[in-house]
Tab-separated table of C-alpha atoms (C1' of nucleotides) in Angstrom:
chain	number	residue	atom	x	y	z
A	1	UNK	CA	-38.620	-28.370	4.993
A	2	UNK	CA	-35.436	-28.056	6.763
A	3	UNK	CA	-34.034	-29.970	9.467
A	4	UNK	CA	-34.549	-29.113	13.177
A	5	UNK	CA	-31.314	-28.726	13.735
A	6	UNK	CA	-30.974	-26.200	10.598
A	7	UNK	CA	-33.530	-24.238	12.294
A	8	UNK	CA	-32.121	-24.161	16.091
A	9	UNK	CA	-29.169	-22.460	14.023
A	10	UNK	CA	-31.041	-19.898	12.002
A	11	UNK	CA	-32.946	-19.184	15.400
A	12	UNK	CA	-29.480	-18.456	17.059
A	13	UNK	CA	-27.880	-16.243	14.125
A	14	UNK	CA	-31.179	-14.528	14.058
A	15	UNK	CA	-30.858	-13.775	17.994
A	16	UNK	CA	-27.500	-12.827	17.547
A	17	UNK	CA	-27.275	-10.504	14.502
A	18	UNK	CA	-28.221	-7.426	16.341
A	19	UNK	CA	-24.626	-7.143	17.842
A	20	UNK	CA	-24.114	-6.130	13.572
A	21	UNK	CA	-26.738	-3.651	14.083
A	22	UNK	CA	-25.551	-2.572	16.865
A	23	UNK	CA	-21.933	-1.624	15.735
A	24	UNK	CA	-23.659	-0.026	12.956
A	25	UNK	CA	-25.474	2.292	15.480
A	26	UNK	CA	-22.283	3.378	17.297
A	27	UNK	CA	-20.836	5.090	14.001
A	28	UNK	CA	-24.151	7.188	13.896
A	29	UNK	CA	-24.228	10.497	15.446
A	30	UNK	CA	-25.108	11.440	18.631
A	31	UNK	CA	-28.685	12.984	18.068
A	32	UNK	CA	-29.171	9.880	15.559
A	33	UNK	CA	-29.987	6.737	16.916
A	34	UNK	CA	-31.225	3.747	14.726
A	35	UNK	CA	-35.112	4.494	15.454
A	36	UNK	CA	-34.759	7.971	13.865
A	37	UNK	CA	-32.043	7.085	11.383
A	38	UNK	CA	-34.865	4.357	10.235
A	39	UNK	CA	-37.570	6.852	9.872
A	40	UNK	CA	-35.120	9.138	7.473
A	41	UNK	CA	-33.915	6.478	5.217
A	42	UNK	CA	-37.974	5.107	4.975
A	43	UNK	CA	-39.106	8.838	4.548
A	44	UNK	CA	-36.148	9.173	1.864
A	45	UNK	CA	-36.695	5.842	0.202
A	46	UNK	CA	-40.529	6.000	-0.076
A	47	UNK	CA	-41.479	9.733	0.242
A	48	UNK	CA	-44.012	11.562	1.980
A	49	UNK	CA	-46.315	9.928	3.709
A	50	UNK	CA	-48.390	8.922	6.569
A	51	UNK	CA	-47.444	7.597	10.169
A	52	UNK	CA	-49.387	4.613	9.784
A	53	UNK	CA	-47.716	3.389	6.460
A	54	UNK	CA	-44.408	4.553	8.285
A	55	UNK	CA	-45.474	2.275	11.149
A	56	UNK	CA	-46.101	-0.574	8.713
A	57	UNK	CA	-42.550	-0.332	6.854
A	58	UNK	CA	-40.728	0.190	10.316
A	59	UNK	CA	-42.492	-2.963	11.781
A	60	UNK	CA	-43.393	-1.119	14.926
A	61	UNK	CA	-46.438	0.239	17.112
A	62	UNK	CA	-47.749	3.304	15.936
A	63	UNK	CA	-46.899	5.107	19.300
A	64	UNK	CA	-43.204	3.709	18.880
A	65	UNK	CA	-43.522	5.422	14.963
A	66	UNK	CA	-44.708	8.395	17.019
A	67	UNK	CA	-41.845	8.901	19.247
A	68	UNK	CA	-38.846	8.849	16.937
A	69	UNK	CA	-41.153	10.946	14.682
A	70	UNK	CA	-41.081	13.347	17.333
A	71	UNK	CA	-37.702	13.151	17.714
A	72	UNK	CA	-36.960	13.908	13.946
A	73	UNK	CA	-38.966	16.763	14.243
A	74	UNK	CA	-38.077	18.153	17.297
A	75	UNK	CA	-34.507	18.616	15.622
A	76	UNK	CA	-36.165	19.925	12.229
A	77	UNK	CA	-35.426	16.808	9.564
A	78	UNK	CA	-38.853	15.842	9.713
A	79	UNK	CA	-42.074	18.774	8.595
A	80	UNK	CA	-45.575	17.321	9.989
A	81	UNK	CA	-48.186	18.761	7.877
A	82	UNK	CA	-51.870	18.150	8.719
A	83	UNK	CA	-53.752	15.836	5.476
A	84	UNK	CA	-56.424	17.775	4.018
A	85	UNK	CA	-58.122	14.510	3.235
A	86	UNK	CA	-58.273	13.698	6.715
A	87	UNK	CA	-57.454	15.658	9.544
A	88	UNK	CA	-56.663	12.814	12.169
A	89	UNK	CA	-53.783	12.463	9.792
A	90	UNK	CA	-50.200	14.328	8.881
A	91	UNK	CA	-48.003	13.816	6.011
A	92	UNK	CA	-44.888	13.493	6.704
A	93	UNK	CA	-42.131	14.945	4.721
A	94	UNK	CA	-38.633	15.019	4.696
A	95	UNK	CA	-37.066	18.725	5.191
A	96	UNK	CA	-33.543	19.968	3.518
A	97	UNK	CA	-32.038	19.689	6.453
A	98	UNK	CA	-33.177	16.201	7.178
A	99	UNK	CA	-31.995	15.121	3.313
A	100	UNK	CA	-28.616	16.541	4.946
A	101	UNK	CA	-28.816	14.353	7.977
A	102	UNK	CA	-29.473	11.069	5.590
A	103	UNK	CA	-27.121	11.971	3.377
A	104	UNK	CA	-24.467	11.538	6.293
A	105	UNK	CA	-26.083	8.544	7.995
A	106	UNK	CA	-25.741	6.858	4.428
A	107	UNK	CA	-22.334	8.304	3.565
A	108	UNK	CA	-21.309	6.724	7.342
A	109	UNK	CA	-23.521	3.295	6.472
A	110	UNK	CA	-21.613	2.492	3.742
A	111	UNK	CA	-18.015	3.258	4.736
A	112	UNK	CA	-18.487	0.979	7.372
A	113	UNK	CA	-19.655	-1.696	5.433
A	114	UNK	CA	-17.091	-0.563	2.813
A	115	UNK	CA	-14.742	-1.442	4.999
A	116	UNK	CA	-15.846	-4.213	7.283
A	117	UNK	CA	-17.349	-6.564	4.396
A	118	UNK	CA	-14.321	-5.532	1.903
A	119	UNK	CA	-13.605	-9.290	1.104
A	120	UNK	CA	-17.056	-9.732	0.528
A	121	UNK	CA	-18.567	-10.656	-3.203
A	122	UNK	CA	-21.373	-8.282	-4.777
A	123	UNK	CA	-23.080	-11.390	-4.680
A	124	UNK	CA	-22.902	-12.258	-1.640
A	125	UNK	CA	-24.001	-8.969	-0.099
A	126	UNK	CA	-27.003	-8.780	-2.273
A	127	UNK	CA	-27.803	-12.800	-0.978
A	128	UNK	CA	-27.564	-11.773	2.726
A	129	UNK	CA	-29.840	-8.928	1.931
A	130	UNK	CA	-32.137	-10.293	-0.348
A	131	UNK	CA	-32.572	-13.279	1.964
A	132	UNK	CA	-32.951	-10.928	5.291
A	133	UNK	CA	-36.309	-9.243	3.452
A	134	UNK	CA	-37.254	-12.485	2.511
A	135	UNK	CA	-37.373	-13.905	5.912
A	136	UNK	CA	-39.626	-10.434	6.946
A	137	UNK	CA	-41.534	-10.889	4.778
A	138	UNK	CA	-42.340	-14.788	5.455
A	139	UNK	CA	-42.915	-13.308	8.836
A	140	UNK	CA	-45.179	-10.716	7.804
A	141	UNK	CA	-43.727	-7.839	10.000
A	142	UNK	CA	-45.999	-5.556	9.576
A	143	UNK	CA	-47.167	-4.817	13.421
A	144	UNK	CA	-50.659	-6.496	13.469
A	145	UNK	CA	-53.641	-3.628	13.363
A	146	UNK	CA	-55.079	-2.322	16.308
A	147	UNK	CA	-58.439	-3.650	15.664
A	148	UNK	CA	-61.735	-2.994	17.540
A	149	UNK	CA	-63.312	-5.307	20.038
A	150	UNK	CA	-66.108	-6.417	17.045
A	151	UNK	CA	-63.948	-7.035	14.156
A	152	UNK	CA	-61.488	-8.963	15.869
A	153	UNK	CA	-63.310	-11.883	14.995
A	154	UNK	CA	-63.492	-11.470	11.236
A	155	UNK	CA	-60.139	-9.733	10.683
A	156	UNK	CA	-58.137	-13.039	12.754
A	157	UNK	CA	-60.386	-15.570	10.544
A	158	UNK	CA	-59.223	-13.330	7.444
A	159	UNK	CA	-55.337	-13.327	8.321
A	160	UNK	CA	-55.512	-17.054	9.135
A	161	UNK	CA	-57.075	-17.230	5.264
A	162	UNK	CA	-54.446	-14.800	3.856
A	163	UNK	CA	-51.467	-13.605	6.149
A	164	UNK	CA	-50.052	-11.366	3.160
A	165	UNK	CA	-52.077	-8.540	2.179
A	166	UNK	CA	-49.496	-6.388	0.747
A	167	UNK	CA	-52.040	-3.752	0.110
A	168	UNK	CA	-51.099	-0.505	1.425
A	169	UNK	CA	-50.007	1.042	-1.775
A	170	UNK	CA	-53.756	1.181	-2.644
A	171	UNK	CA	-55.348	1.639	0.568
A	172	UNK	CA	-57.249	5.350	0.621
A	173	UNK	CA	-57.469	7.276	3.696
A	174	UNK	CA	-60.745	6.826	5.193
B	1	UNK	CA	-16.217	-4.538	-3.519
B	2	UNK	CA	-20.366	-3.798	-3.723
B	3	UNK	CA	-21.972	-0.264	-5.366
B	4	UNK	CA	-23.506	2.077	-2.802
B	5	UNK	CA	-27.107	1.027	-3.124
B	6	UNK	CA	-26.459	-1.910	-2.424
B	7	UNK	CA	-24.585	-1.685	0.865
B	8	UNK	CA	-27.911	0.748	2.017
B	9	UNK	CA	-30.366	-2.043	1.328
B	10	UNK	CA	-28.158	-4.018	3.174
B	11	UNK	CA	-28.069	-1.279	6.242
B	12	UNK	CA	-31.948	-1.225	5.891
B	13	UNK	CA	-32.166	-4.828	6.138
B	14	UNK	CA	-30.083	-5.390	8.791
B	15	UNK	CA	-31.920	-2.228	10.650
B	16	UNK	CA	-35.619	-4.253	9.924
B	17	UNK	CA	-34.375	-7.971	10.912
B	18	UNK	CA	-35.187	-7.030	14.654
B	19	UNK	CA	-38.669	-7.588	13.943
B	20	UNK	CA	-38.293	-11.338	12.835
B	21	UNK	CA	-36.277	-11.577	16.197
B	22	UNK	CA	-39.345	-9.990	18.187
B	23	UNK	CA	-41.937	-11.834	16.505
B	24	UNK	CA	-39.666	-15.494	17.617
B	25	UNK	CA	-39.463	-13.740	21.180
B	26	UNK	CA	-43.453	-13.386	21.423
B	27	UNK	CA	-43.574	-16.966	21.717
B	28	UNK	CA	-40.945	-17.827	24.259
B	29	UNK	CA	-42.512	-18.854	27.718
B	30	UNK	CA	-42.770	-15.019	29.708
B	31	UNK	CA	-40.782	-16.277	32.503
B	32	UNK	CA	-37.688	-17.104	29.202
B	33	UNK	CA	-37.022	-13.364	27.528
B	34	UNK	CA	-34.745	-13.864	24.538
B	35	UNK	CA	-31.337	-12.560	26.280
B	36	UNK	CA	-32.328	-15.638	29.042
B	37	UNK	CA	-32.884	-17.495	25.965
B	38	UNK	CA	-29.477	-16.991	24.316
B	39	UNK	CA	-27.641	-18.084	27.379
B	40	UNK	CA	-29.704	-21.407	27.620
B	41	UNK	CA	-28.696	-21.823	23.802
B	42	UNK	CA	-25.227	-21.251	24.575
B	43	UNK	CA	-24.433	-22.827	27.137
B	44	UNK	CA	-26.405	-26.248	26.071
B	45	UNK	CA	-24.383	-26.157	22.609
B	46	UNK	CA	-20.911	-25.157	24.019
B	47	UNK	CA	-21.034	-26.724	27.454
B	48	UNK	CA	-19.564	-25.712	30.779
B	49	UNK	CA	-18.254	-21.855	30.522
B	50	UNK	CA	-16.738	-19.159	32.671
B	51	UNK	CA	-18.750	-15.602	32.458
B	52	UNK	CA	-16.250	-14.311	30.429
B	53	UNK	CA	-16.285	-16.952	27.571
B	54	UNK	CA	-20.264	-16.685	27.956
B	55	UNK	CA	-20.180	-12.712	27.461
B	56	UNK	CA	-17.753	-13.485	24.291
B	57	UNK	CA	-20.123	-15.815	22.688
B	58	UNK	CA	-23.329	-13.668	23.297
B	59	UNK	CA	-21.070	-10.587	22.201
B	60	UNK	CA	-22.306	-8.618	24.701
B	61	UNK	CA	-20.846	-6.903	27.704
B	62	UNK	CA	-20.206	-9.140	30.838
B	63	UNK	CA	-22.316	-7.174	32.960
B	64	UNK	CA	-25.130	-7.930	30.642
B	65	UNK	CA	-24.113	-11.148	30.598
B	66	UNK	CA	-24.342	-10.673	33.923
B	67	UNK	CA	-27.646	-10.423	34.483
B	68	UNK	CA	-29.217	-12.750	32.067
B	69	UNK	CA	-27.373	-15.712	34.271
B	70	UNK	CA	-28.420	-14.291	37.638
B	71	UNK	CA	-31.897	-14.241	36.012
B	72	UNK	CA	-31.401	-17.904	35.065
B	73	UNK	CA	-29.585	-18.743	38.303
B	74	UNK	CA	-32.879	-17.475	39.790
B	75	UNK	CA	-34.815	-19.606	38.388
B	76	UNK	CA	-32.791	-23.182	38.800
B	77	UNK	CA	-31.828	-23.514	35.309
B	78	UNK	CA	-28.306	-22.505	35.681
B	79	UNK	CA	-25.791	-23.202	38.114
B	80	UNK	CA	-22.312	-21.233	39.264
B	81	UNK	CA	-19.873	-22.901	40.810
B	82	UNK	CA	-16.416	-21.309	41.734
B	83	UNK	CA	-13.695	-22.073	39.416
B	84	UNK	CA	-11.054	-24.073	41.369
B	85	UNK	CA	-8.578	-22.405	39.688
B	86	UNK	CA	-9.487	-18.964	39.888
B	87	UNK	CA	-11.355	-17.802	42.342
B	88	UNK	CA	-12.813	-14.999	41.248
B	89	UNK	CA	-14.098	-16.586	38.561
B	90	UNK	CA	-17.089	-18.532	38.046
B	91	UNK	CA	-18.155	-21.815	36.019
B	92	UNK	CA	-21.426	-21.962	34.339
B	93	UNK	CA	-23.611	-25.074	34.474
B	94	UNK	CA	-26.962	-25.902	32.818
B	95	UNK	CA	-29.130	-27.836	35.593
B	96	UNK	CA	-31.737	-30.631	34.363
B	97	UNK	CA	-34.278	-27.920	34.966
B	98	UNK	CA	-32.646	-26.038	32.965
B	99	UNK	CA	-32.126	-28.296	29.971
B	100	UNK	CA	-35.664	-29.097	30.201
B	101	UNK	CA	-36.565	-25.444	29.664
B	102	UNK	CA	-34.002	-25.255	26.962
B	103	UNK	CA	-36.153	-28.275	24.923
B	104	UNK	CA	-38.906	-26.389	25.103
B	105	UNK	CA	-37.501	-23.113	24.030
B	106	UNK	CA	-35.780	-25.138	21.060
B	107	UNK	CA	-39.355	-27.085	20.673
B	108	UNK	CA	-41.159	-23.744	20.326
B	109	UNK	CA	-38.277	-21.987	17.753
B	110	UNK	CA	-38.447	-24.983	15.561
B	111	UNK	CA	-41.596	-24.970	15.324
B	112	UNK	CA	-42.447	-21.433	14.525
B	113	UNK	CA	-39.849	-21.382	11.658
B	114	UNK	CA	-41.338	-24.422	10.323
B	115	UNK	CA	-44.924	-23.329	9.898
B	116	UNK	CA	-43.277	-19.913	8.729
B	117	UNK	CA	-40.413	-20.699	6.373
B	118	UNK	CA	-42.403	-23.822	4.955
B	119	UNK	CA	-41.871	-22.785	1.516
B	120	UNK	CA	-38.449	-22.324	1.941
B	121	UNK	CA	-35.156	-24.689	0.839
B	122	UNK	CA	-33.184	-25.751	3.106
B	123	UNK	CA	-30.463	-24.542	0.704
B	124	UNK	CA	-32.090	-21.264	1.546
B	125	UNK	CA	-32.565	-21.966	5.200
B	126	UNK	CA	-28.929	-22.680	5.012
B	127	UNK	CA	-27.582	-19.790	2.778
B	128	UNK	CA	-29.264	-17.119	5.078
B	129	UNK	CA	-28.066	-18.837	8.491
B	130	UNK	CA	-24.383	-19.018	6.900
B	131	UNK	CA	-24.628	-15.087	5.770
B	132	UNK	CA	-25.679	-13.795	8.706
B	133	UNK	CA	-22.502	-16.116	10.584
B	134	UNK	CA	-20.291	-14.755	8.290
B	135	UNK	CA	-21.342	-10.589	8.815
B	136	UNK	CA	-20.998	-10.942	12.627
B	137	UNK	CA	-17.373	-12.290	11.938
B	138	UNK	CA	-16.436	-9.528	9.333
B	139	UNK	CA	-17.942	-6.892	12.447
B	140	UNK	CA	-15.614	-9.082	14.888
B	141	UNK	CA	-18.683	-9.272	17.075
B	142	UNK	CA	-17.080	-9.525	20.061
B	143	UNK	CA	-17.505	-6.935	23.103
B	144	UNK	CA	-13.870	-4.837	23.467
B	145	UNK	CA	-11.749	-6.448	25.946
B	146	UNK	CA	-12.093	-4.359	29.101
B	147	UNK	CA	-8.223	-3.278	29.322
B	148	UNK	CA	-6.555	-1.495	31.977
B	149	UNK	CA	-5.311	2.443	30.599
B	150	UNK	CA	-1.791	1.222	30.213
B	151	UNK	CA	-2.101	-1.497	28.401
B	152	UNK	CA	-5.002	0.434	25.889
B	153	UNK	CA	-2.204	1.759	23.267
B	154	UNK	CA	-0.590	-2.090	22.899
B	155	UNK	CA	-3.452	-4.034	22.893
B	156	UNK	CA	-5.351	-1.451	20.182
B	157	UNK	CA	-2.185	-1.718	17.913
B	158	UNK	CA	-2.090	-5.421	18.072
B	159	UNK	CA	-6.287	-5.016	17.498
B	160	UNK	CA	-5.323	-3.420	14.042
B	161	UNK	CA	-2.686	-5.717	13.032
B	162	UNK	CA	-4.430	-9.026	14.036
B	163	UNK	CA	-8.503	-8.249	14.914
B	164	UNK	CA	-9.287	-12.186	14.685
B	165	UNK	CA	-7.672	-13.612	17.311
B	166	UNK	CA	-9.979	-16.497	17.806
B	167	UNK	CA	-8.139	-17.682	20.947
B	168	UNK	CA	-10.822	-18.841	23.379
B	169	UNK	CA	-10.663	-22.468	22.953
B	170	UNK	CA	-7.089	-22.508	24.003
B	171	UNK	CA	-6.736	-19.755	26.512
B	172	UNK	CA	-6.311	-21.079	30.233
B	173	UNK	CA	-7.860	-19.361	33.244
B	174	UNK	CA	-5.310	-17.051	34.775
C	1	DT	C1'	-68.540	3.368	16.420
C	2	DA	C1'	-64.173	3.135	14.314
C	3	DT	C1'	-59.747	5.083	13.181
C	4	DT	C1'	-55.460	8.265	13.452
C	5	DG	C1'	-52.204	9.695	16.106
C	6	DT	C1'	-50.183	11.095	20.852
C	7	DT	C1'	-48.844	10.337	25.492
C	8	DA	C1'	-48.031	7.711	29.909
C	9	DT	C1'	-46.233	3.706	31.697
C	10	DA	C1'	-43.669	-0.462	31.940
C	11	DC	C1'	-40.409	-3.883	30.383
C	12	DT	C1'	-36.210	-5.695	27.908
C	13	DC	C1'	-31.758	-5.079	26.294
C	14	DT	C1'	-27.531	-2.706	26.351
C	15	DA	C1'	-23.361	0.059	27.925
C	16	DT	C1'	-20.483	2.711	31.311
C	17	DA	C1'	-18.695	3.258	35.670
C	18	DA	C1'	-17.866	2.063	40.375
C	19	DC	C1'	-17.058	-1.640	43.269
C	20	DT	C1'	-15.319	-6.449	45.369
C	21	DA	C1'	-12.482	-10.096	45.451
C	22	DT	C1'	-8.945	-12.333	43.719
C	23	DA	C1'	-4.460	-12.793	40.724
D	1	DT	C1'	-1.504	-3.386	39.002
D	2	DA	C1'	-4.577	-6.113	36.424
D	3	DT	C1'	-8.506	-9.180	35.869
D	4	DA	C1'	-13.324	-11.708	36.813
D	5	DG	C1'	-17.460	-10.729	37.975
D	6	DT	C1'	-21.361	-7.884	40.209
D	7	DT	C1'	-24.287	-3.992	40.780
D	8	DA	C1'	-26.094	0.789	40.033
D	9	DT	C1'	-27.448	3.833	36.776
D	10	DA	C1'	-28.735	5.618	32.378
D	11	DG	C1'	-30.335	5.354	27.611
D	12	DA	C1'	-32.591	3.301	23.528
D	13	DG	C1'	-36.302	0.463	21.697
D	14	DT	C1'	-40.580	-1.586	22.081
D	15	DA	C1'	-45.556	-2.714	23.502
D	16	DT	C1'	-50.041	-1.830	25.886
D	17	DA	C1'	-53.458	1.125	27.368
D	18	DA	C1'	-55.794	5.426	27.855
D	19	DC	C1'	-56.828	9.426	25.497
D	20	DA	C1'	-58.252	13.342	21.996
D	21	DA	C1'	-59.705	14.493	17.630
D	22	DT	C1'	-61.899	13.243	13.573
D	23	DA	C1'	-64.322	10.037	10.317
DNA sequence: TATTGTTATACTCTATAACTATA
DNA sequence: TATAGTTATAGAGTATAACAATA
């Protein structure tokens, strides 16, 4: 248990990193921003799948998934196909041309970092980032389900019980 | 120098560490949004400050800046007085009100990354808040000066010779 | 009835550019 | 001419709520 002061500090680094992020997203192209260039490198880390999981690895609303969705496929990265399991659902699945597009979005990533954290250790890069997912997932950023009026009740008692689930690699559609 | 992979975990993280920053921001009072937040922080832990020197610190542009204080000016917790020796500039003062509201802002942070990083060390607690320092100096988080056209192609060359200039405690108003 | 996904709306944060008032 | 700060405007990101289609 650190002390308060340790915390005020980690609250203030925390509000402040996004001017990092932020540089990051001026090197991307134009038609790229960070919301879209997010649902490539997801799509192209973890393959096809559904918006909801993509939802639940971005961190973000559904409808917020949605719109830079849209955006990926409205410029052809991103192929929406309907989920013959269930057909409130699409797959999503990266195209050729979007494997292009993150191929150049990482190829840009990691110049810049190339070249801003050059005096950097391995080690030291792999603590920031190992630490930064470890801070998610004490938060449990996953965006909280949209939950009907009647289950409220039982699903808040549950995530008071057990805040980490962790079980969407075995969750089956409907 | 780090491998590839690991510089695009690092992008991902960095991408994904907004969410920790929203979930902190869902418990500061409505009335406080996190950018009002920051300048509270700021100016409580760094004292009296021009605009300029506030906009440095919050690496942000001053017309950002900008706003947050007239939002915080609006509201009593921040005061601007006109800089005796520079009139067009303005010093920045944090009222009682607004110190008050800044101890319960730090009361609510502190608490929320207690209950949430309770397992963690404060070696870790430490580590992470040091990392994340250090990344936003190897980005030079600091907005671009503003510079007048003719003065661009000098002050860009002396940018790439000498990016940390690190001045501010020792620079004098005019 | 509940869930998946989309759309409309609103709010926050940010940057650029135009402006003012001083230097 | 250059700088400190403000304001207007635009763009990106996010959340909530209402909705359509399906389970």
């Amino acid at each position: 248990m650190a002390a308060q002061a340790q915390y005020e500090e980690l609250a203030r680094q925390l509000s402040a990193i996004g001017a990092v992020k932020r540089h990051i997203g001026r090197t991307l192209p134009p038609a790229c921003p960070s919301g879209t260039a997010a649902v490539l490198t997801l799509l192209g880390r973890h393959g096809d799948m559904r918006m909801g999981k993509l939802a639940e690895l971005l961190a973000v609303d559904m409808s917020v998934t949605s719109r830079h969705v849209a955006h990926a496929a409205d410029r052809g990265w991103i192929e929406r196909s309907p989920d013959p399991a269930d057909k409130r659902s699409r797959i999503l699945r990266l195209t050729a041309s979007g494997q292009d597009q993150l191929d150049e979005l990482s190829r840009l990533t990691v110049e810049l970092l190339a070249e801003r954290l050059s005096d950097w250790s391995d080690d030291d890069v792999g603590r920031l980032t190992q630490l930064m997912a470890r801070i998610r997932e004490s938060f449990d950023c996953r965006p909280a389900p949209r939950l009907a009026p009647t289950t409220i009740a039982t699903a808040t008692a549950f995530a008071v019980a057990a805040p980490a689930v962790a079980d969407e690699t075995t969750r089956t559609p409907a």
